[in-house]
Amino acid sequence: MSNRRQFVLKSLIGALGLSSSAFSCESTPEADSDNKREFKGPVILTTWNHQETNAIALNVLKENGSVLDAVESAIRKVEADPNDSSVGYGGRPDREGVVSLDACIMNKAGEAGSVCFVRDIMHPITVARMVMEKTPHVILAGQGAKQFALENGMKARNLLTDASINSYKEWLKKSEYKTIINIENHDTIGLLAIDESQDMAGGCSTSGMAYKYHGRVGDSPIIGAGLYVDNEIGSATATGVGEMVLRTLGSFLVVELMRGGLDPYQACKEAVHRIVNKYDCKDTQVGYVALNKYGEAGAYSIHPGFIYTCSTPHKNEVLKSESYFK
Ligand code: SD4
């Protein structure tokens, strides 16, 4: 058994419900045993704990939906969930008490759509898809994005919930903006999918950093930062402090590192190293997940505590990412 396989097995052993590894989905091929990398079927990979979400995506594929439909449908479920405080309805507001959302999507052809700083629209992922499919553009922002959504049949609605109003009021007492590792970052959804035909798509949706400056846009709607999909190579998505991901164009970097021969785990690790080698990351979390053309999955983060969900028709696992700081 190669060192790499031993390492993977060791990572799996001793895990209490959560395992930590580079390759742990069912469709993991025998990547290093010989040159034959066998693809074993669809994989859905998401940031954080999104088992139900991944099950929705797999179900769309099972019903012969496209890989892009799988991405959009699954993310819509998270956007509509009032208990997810980092995405869509119920997402935490900015420092003015306003919820503004960022999202993007990419298809197997490498086409992309994105909306940022959009208000009062529950499903920015669908608006992003419409930007991709119905306009000659990639990004629509703010009022223009909202107007486009309304013109295309979406309804405006208040995205604040009692819980998000209460936590905002609590925050106002000190009005202190600081990033809290794995706390304010929880739940933002980055979702990568590969279907039976080995076609890939991905999406990302968030309300961004809680209590951010009004008008702030993070990495999540920026193609190449919060998400990148190259159907020939693989895909990557990010969560955490978007400024670090923007500065390093993280998801594009991960995919390019895979193009250069790294597996998804190694590529995520290198992209995290590019951040920690340059910036003070004491209080800053970033986590990457990546999926390659063979359905191999990997993740890496700056700090411990980043979890991700890897799902196939046979397994739906929440995994613990390895991290730079131990
Ligand atoms: C942002 N990366 O706006 C997003 C935040 C995030 O879980 O991932 N939250 O910077």
CSV table of C-alpha atoms and ligand atoms in Angstrom, one decimal:
chain,number,residue,atom,x,y,z
A,1,MET,CA,0.0,0.0,0.0
A,2,SER,CA,1.4,3.4,-0.9
A,3,ASN,CA,2.1,6.0,1.7
A,4,ARG,CA,-0.7,8.1,0.5
A,5,ARG,CA,-3.3,5.2,0.9
A,6,GLN,CA,-1.9,4.5,4.4
A,7,PHE,CA,-2.3,8.2,5.2
A,8,VAL,CA,-5.9,8.2,4.1
A,9,LEU,CA,-6.7,5.1,6.0
A,10,LYS,CA,-5.1,6.5,9.2
A,11,SER,CA,-7.1,9.6,8.8
A,12,LEU,CA,-10.3,7.6,8.7
A,13,ILE,CA,-9.4,5.4,11.6
A,14,GLY,CA,-10.3,6.8,15.0
A,15,ALA,CA,-12.7,9.4,13.8
A,16,LEU,CA,-15.7,9.7,16.0
A,17,GLY,CA,-18.5,10.1,13.6
A,18,LEU,CA,-16.5,12.6,11.7
A,19,SER,CA,-13.7,11.4,9.6
A,20,SER,CA,-10.8,13.4,8.2
A,21,SER,CA,-9.4,12.6,4.8
A,22,ALA,CA,-8.5,13.6,1.4
A,23,PHE,CA,-10.6,11.0,-0.4
A,24,SER,CA,-13.5,9.5,1.5
A,25,CYS,CA,-16.5,9.5,-0.7
A,26,GLU,CA,-17.7,6.2,-2.1
A,27,SER,CA,-16.6,7.2,-5.6
A,28,THR,CA,-13.0,7.7,-4.6
A,29,PRO,CA,-10.9,5.9,-7.1
A,30,GLU,CA,-7.7,4.0,-6.6
A,31,ALA,CA,-5.9,7.2,-7.5
A,32,ASP,CA,-2.4,6.1,-7.0
A,33,SER,CA,-2.5,2.3,-7.4
A,34,ASP,CA,-2.1,2.5,-11.2
A,35,ASN,CA,-2.9,4.8,-14.1
A,36,LYS,CA,-6.6,3.7,-14.2
A,37,ARG,CA,-8.6,6.2,-12.3
A,38,GLU,CA,-12.0,4.7,-12.2
A,39,PHE,CA,-15.0,7.1,-12.0
A,40,LYS,CA,-17.7,5.5,-9.9
A,41,GLY,CA,-20.7,7.8,-10.2
A,42,PRO,CA,-22.1,11.1,-9.0
A,43,VAL,CA,-20.7,13.0,-6.1
A,44,ILE,CA,-22.0,16.1,-4.4
A,45,LEU,CA,-19.6,18.0,-2.2
A,46,THR,CA,-20.6,20.9,0.0
A,47,THR,CA,-19.0,23.3,2.6
A,48,TRP,CA,-20.2,22.6,6.1
A,49,ASN,CA,-22.9,20.2,7.2
A,50,HIS,CA,-25.4,20.0,4.3
A,51,GLN,CA,-26.4,16.3,4.2
A,52,GLU,CA,-30.1,17.1,3.4
A,53,THR,CA,-29.0,19.6,0.8
A,54,ASN,CA,-26.8,17.0,-0.9
A,55,ALA,CA,-29.6,14.4,-0.8
A,56,ILE,CA,-31.7,16.9,-2.8
A,57,ALA,CA,-29.0,17.3,-5.4
A,58,LEU,CA,-28.6,13.5,-5.7
A,59,ASN,CA,-32.3,13.1,-6.1
A,60,VAL,CA,-32.4,15.6,-8.9
A,61,LEU,CA,-29.7,13.6,-10.7
A,62,LYS,CA,-31.6,10.3,-10.0
A,63,GLU,CA,-34.7,11.8,-11.6
A,64,ASN,CA,-32.6,12.6,-14.7
A,65,GLY,CA,-32.3,16.3,-13.9
A,66,SER,CA,-29.2,18.1,-15.2
A,67,VAL,CA,-26.2,18.6,-13.0
A,68,LEU,CA,-27.0,22.3,-13.1
A,69,ASP,CA,-30.6,21.7,-11.9
A,70,ALA,CA,-29.1,19.6,-9.1
A,71,VAL,CA,-26.9,22.5,-8.0
A,72,GLU,CA,-29.7,25.1,-8.2
A,73,SER,CA,-32.4,23.0,-6.5
A,74,ALA,CA,-30.2,22.0,-3.6
A,75,ILE,CA,-29.0,25.6,-2.9
A,76,ARG,CA,-32.6,26.9,-3.1
A,77,LYS,CA,-33.5,24.7,-0.2
A,78,VAL,CA,-30.8,26.3,1.9
A,79,GLU,CA,-31.7,29.8,0.8
A,80,ALA,CA,-35.3,29.2,2.0
A,81,ASP,CA,-34.3,27.9,5.4
A,82,PRO,CA,-34.8,30.5,8.1
A,83,ASN,CA,-32.6,28.6,10.4
A,84,ASP,CA,-29.6,28.9,8.2
A,85,SER,CA,-28.2,32.3,9.4
A,86,SER,CA,-25.6,32.7,6.6
A,87,VAL,CA,-27.7,32.2,3.5
A,88,GLY,CA,-30.9,33.7,2.0
A,89,TYR,CA,-34.0,34.1,4.2
A,90,GLY,CA,-32.8,34.5,7.8
A,91,GLY,CA,-29.3,35.4,6.8
A,92,ARG,CA,-27.6,37.9,9.2
A,93,PRO,CA,-27.8,41.5,8.1
A,94,ASP,CA,-25.1,44.1,7.6
A,95,ARG,CA,-24.2,46.8,10.2
A,96,GLU,CA,-27.2,48.9,9.0
A,97,GLY,CA,-29.6,46.0,9.6
A,98,VAL,CA,-30.0,45.2,5.9
A,99,VAL,CA,-29.7,41.7,4.5
A,100,SER,CA,-27.8,41.6,1.2
A,101,LEU,CA,-27.0,38.4,-0.6
A,102,ASP,CA,-24.3,37.1,-2.9
A,103,ALA,CA,-24.4,34.1,-5.2
A,104,CYS,CA,-23.0,32.6,-8.3
A,105,ILE,CA,-23.3,29.5,-10.5
A,106,MET,CA,-21.2,27.8,-13.2
A,107,ASN,CA,-22.2,25.2,-15.7
A,108,LYS,CA,-20.3,22.4,-17.5
A,109,ALA,CA,-19.6,24.7,-20.5
A,110,GLY,CA,-17.7,27.1,-18.2
A,111,GLU,CA,-20.5,29.7,-18.4
A,112,ALA,CA,-21.1,31.7,-15.3
A,113,GLY,CA,-23.7,33.9,-13.7
A,114,SER,CA,-23.6,35.9,-10.5
A,115,VAL,CA,-25.4,38.4,-8.4
A,116,CYS,CA,-24.0,40.5,-5.5
A,117,PHE,CA,-25.4,42.9,-3.0
A,118,VAL,CA,-28.9,41.9,-3.9
A,119,ARG,CA,-31.7,42.7,-1.5
A,120,ASP,CA,-35.2,41.4,-0.8
A,121,ILE,CA,-34.9,38.3,-3.1
A,122,MET,CA,-34.9,34.9,-1.5
A,123,HIS,CA,-33.2,32.9,-4.2
A,124,PRO,CA,-30.1,34.7,-5.5
A,125,ILE,CA,-28.9,31.4,-6.9
A,126,THR,CA,-31.8,31.3,-9.4
A,127,VAL,CA,-31.2,35.0,-10.3
A,128,ALA,CA,-27.5,34.1,-10.9
A,129,ARG,CA,-28.6,31.2,-13.2
A,130,MET,CA,-30.9,33.6,-15.1
A,131,VAL,CA,-28.0,36.1,-15.5
A,132,MET,CA,-26.0,33.3,-17.0
A,133,GLU,CA,-28.7,32.0,-19.3
A,134,LYS,CA,-30.7,35.1,-20.2
A,135,THR,CA,-28.2,37.9,-20.4
A,136,PRO,CA,-24.8,38.5,-22.1
A,137,HIS,CA,-23.3,39.4,-18.7
A,138,VAL,CA,-21.8,37.5,-15.8
A,139,ILE,CA,-22.5,39.7,-12.8
A,140,LEU,CA,-25.5,41.9,-11.9
A,141,ALA,CA,-25.2,44.0,-8.7
A,142,GLY,CA,-27.5,45.6,-6.2
A,143,GLN,CA,-30.6,47.4,-7.4
A,144,GLY,CA,-30.0,46.2,-11.0
A,145,ALA,CA,-29.9,42.6,-9.9
A,146,LYS,CA,-33.1,43.0,-7.9
A,147,GLN,CA,-34.9,44.7,-10.8
A,148,PHE,CA,-33.8,41.9,-13.1
A,149,ALA,CA,-35.1,39.3,-10.7
A,150,LEU,CA,-38.5,41.1,-10.4
A,151,GLU,CA,-38.7,41.4,-14.2
A,152,ASN,CA,-38.2,37.7,-14.4
A,153,GLY,CA,-41.0,36.7,-12.1
A,154,MET,CA,-39.4,36.7,-8.7
A,155,LYS,CA,-41.2,38.3,-5.7
A,156,ALA,CA,-39.6,40.8,-3.4
A,157,ARG,CA,-39.8,39.9,0.3
A,158,ASN,CA,-38.3,40.8,3.7
A,159,LEU,CA,-35.5,38.5,4.4
A,160,LEU,CA,-35.2,39.3,8.1
A,161,THR,CA,-36.5,36.9,10.7
A,162,ASP,CA,-37.2,37.4,14.4
A,163,ALA,CA,-34.0,35.5,15.2
A,164,SER,CA,-31.9,37.6,12.8
A,165,ILE,CA,-33.4,40.9,14.1
A,166,ASN,CA,-32.7,39.8,17.7
A,167,SER,CA,-29.1,38.9,17.0
A,168,TYR,CA,-28.6,42.2,15.2
A,169,LYS,CA,-30.0,44.1,18.2
A,170,GLU,CA,-27.6,42.2,20.4
A,171,TRP,CA,-24.7,43.0,18.1
A,172,LEU,CA,-25.7,46.7,18.1
A,173,LYS,CA,-24.9,46.9,21.8
A,174,LYS,CA,-21.2,46.8,21.0
A,175,SER,CA,-21.3,47.3,17.2
A,176,GLU,CA,-18.0,45.5,17.0
A,177,TYR,CA,-17.1,43.9,13.7
A,178,LYS,CA,-14.8,41.0,14.1
A,179,THR,CA,-14.5,37.7,12.4
A,180,ILE,CA,-15.1,34.7,14.7
A,181,ILE,CA,-13.6,31.5,13.5
A,182,ASN,CA,-16.2,29.0,12.4
A,183,ILE,CA,-19.0,30.9,14.1
A,184,GLU,CA,-20.1,33.6,11.9
A,185,ASN,CA,-19.0,31.7,8.9
A,186,HIS,CA,-21.2,28.6,9.5
A,187,ASP,CA,-23.5,27.3,6.8
A,188,THR,CA,-22.7,29.4,3.7
A,189,ILE,CA,-23.2,26.9,1.0
A,190,GLY,CA,-20.7,26.2,-1.7
A,191,LEU,CA,-21.8,23.1,-3.7
A,192,LEU,CA,-19.9,21.1,-6.3
A,193,ALA,CA,-21.5,18.4,-8.3
A,194,ILE,CA,-20.4,15.7,-10.8
A,195,ASP,CA,-23.0,13.6,-12.5
A,196,GLU,CA,-23.0,10.1,-14.0
A,197,SER,CA,-21.6,11.4,-17.3
A,198,GLN,CA,-18.8,13.1,-15.5
A,199,ASP,CA,-20.2,16.6,-16.2
A,200,MET,CA,-19.7,19.2,-13.5
A,201,ALA,CA,-21.4,22.3,-12.2
A,202,GLY,CA,-21.3,24.3,-9.0
A,203,GLY,CA,-22.9,27.1,-7.0
A,204,CYS,CA,-22.4,29.3,-4.0
A,205,SER,CA,-24.8,31.4,-2.0
A,206,THR,CA,-24.4,33.5,1.2
A,207,SER,CA,-25.5,36.5,3.1
A,208,GLY,CA,-21.8,37.2,3.6
A,209,MET,CA,-20.0,38.2,6.8
A,210,ALA,CA,-22.5,39.1,9.5
A,211,TYR,CA,-22.6,42.9,10.3
A,212,LYS,CA,-20.3,43.7,7.3
A,213,TYR,CA,-20.2,47.3,5.9
A,214,HIS,CA,-23.2,48.2,3.9
A,215,GLY,CA,-22.3,47.5,0.3
A,216,ARG,CA,-19.6,44.9,1.1
A,217,VAL,CA,-19.3,42.1,-1.4
A,218,GLY,CA,-17.4,38.9,-0.5
A,219,ASP,CA,-15.8,36.1,-2.5
A,220,SER,CA,-18.9,34.0,-2.9
A,221,PRO,CA,-20.3,35.8,-6.1
A,222,ILE,CA,-16.9,36.3,-7.7
A,223,ILE,CA,-16.1,33.7,-10.3
A,224,GLY,CA,-12.7,32.2,-9.5
A,225,ALA,CA,-12.8,33.4,-5.9
A,226,GLY,CA,-15.7,31.7,-4.2
A,227,LEU,CA,-16.3,29.2,-6.9
A,228,TYR,CA,-14.7,27.8,-10.1
A,229,VAL,CA,-15.7,25.0,-12.3
A,230,ASP,CA,-13.7,23.7,-15.3
A,231,ASN,CA,-15.4,20.6,-16.7
A,232,GLU,CA,-12.1,19.3,-18.0
A,233,ILE,CA,-10.3,19.4,-14.7
A,234,GLY,CA,-12.5,19.9,-11.6
A,235,SER,CA,-14.2,22.4,-9.4
A,236,ALA,CA,-13.6,24.3,-6.1
A,237,THR,CA,-15.5,26.5,-3.7
A,238,ALA,CA,-14.7,28.4,-0.6
A,239,THR,CA,-16.1,29.5,2.7
A,240,GLY,CA,-14.9,31.7,5.5
A,241,VAL,CA,-13.4,35.2,5.4
A,242,GLY,CA,-14.0,36.2,1.8
A,243,GLU,CA,-11.4,38.9,1.8
A,244,MET,CA,-8.6,36.3,2.0
A,245,VAL,CA,-10.2,34.2,-0.8
A,246,LEU,CA,-10.6,37.3,-3.0
A,247,ARG,CA,-7.0,38.4,-2.5
A,248,THR,CA,-5.7,35.0,-3.7
A,249,LEU,CA,-8.5,34.1,-6.2
A,250,GLY,CA,-8.7,30.9,-4.2
A,251,SER,CA,-11.1,28.6,-6.1
A,252,PHE,CA,-9.5,29.3,-9.5
A,253,LEU,CA,-6.1,28.6,-7.9
A,254,VAL,CA,-7.3,25.3,-6.5
A,255,VAL,CA,-8.6,24.2,-10.0
A,256,GLU,CA,-5.3,25.4,-11.6
A,257,LEU,CA,-3.3,23.4,-9.1
A,258,MET,CA,-5.4,20.3,-9.9
A,259,ARG,CA,-4.7,21.0,-13.6
A,260,GLY,CA,-1.0,21.0,-12.7
A,261,GLY,CA,-1.4,17.5,-11.2
A,262,LEU,CA,-2.3,17.9,-7.6
A,263,ASP,CA,-5.2,15.9,-6.1
A,264,PRO,CA,-8.1,17.9,-4.6
A,265,TYR,CA,-6.8,17.7,-1.1
A,266,GLN,CA,-3.3,18.8,-2.0
A,267,ALA,CA,-4.7,21.6,-4.1
A,268,CYS,CA,-6.8,22.9,-1.3
A,269,LYS,CA,-3.9,22.7,1.1
A,270,GLU,CA,-1.6,24.6,-1.2
A,271,ALA,CA,-4.3,27.3,-1.7
A,272,VAL,CA,-4.5,27.6,2.1
A,273,HIS,CA,-0.8,27.9,2.4
A,274,ARG,CA,-0.8,30.8,-0.1
A,275,ILE,CA,-3.0,32.6,2.3
A,276,VAL,CA,-1.2,31.8,5.6
A,277,ASN,CA,2.2,32.5,4.1
A,278,LYS,CA,1.2,36.0,3.3
A,279,TYR,CA,-1.4,37.2,5.8
A,280,ASP,CA,-2.0,37.1,9.6
A,281,CYS,CA,-4.6,34.4,10.0
A,282,LYS,CA,-4.8,34.1,13.7
A,283,ASP,CA,-8.5,35.0,13.7
A,284,THR,CA,-9.3,34.1,10.2
A,285,GLN,CA,-10.9,30.9,8.9
A,286,VAL,CA,-11.0,29.9,5.3
A,287,GLY,CA,-12.0,26.4,4.1
A,288,TYR,CA,-11.8,25.0,0.6
A,289,VAL,CA,-13.5,22.0,-0.9
A,290,ALA,CA,-12.6,20.6,-4.3
A,291,LEU,CA,-13.7,17.9,-6.6
A,292,ASN,CA,-11.9,16.6,-9.6
A,293,LYS,CA,-13.0,15.0,-12.9
A,294,TYR,CA,-12.6,11.5,-11.4
A,295,GLY,CA,-15.0,12.3,-8.6
A,296,GLU,CA,-12.2,12.5,-6.0
A,297,ALA,CA,-13.0,15.0,-3.2
A,298,GLY,CA,-10.7,16.9,-0.9
A,299,ALA,CA,-10.7,19.8,1.6
A,300,TYR,CA,-8.4,21.9,3.7
A,301,SER,CA,-8.8,24.9,6.0
A,302,ILE,CA,-6.7,27.4,8.0
A,303,HIS,CA,-8.1,26.5,11.4
A,304,PRO,CA,-9.6,23.3,12.8
A,305,GLY,CA,-13.4,23.1,12.9
A,306,PHE,CA,-14.2,23.3,9.2
A,307,ILE,CA,-16.5,20.4,8.2
A,308,TYR,CA,-17.8,19.5,4.8
A,309,THR,CA,-20.3,17.0,3.3
A,310,CYS,CA,-19.5,14.5,0.7
A,311,SER,CA,-22.3,12.5,-0.8
A,312,THR,CA,-22.8,9.8,-3.3
A,313,PRO,CA,-25.8,7.5,-4.0
A,314,HIS,CA,-24.4,5.2,-1.4
A,315,LYS,CA,-23.0,7.5,1.3
A,316,ASN,CA,-23.8,10.8,2.9
A,317,GLU,CA,-20.9,11.8,5.1
A,318,VAL,CA,-19.9,14.8,7.1
A,319,LEU,CA,-16.2,15.0,7.2
A,320,LYS,CA,-13.7,17.0,9.2
A,321,SER,CA,-11.2,19.0,7.2
A,322,GLU,CA,-7.6,18.9,8.0
A,323,SER,CA,-6.2,22.3,8.8
A,324,TYR,CA,-3.0,24.4,8.8
A,325,PHE,CA,-3.2,25.2,12.5
A,326,LYS,CA,-3.8,22.1,14.6
B,1,SD4,C1,-18.1,35.9,2.6
B,1,SD4,N1,-17.2,33.7,2.3
B,1,SD4,O1,-19.0,36.7,2.3
B,1,SD4,C2,-18.4,34.4,2.7
B,1,SD4,C3,-18.8,34.1,4.0
B,1,SD4,C4,-18.9,32.7,4.3
B,1,SD4,O2,-19.9,31.1,5.7
B,1,SD4,O3,-18.4,31.8,3.8
B,1,SD4,N2,-19.7,32.4,5.3
B,1,SD4,O4,-16.9,36.3,2.9
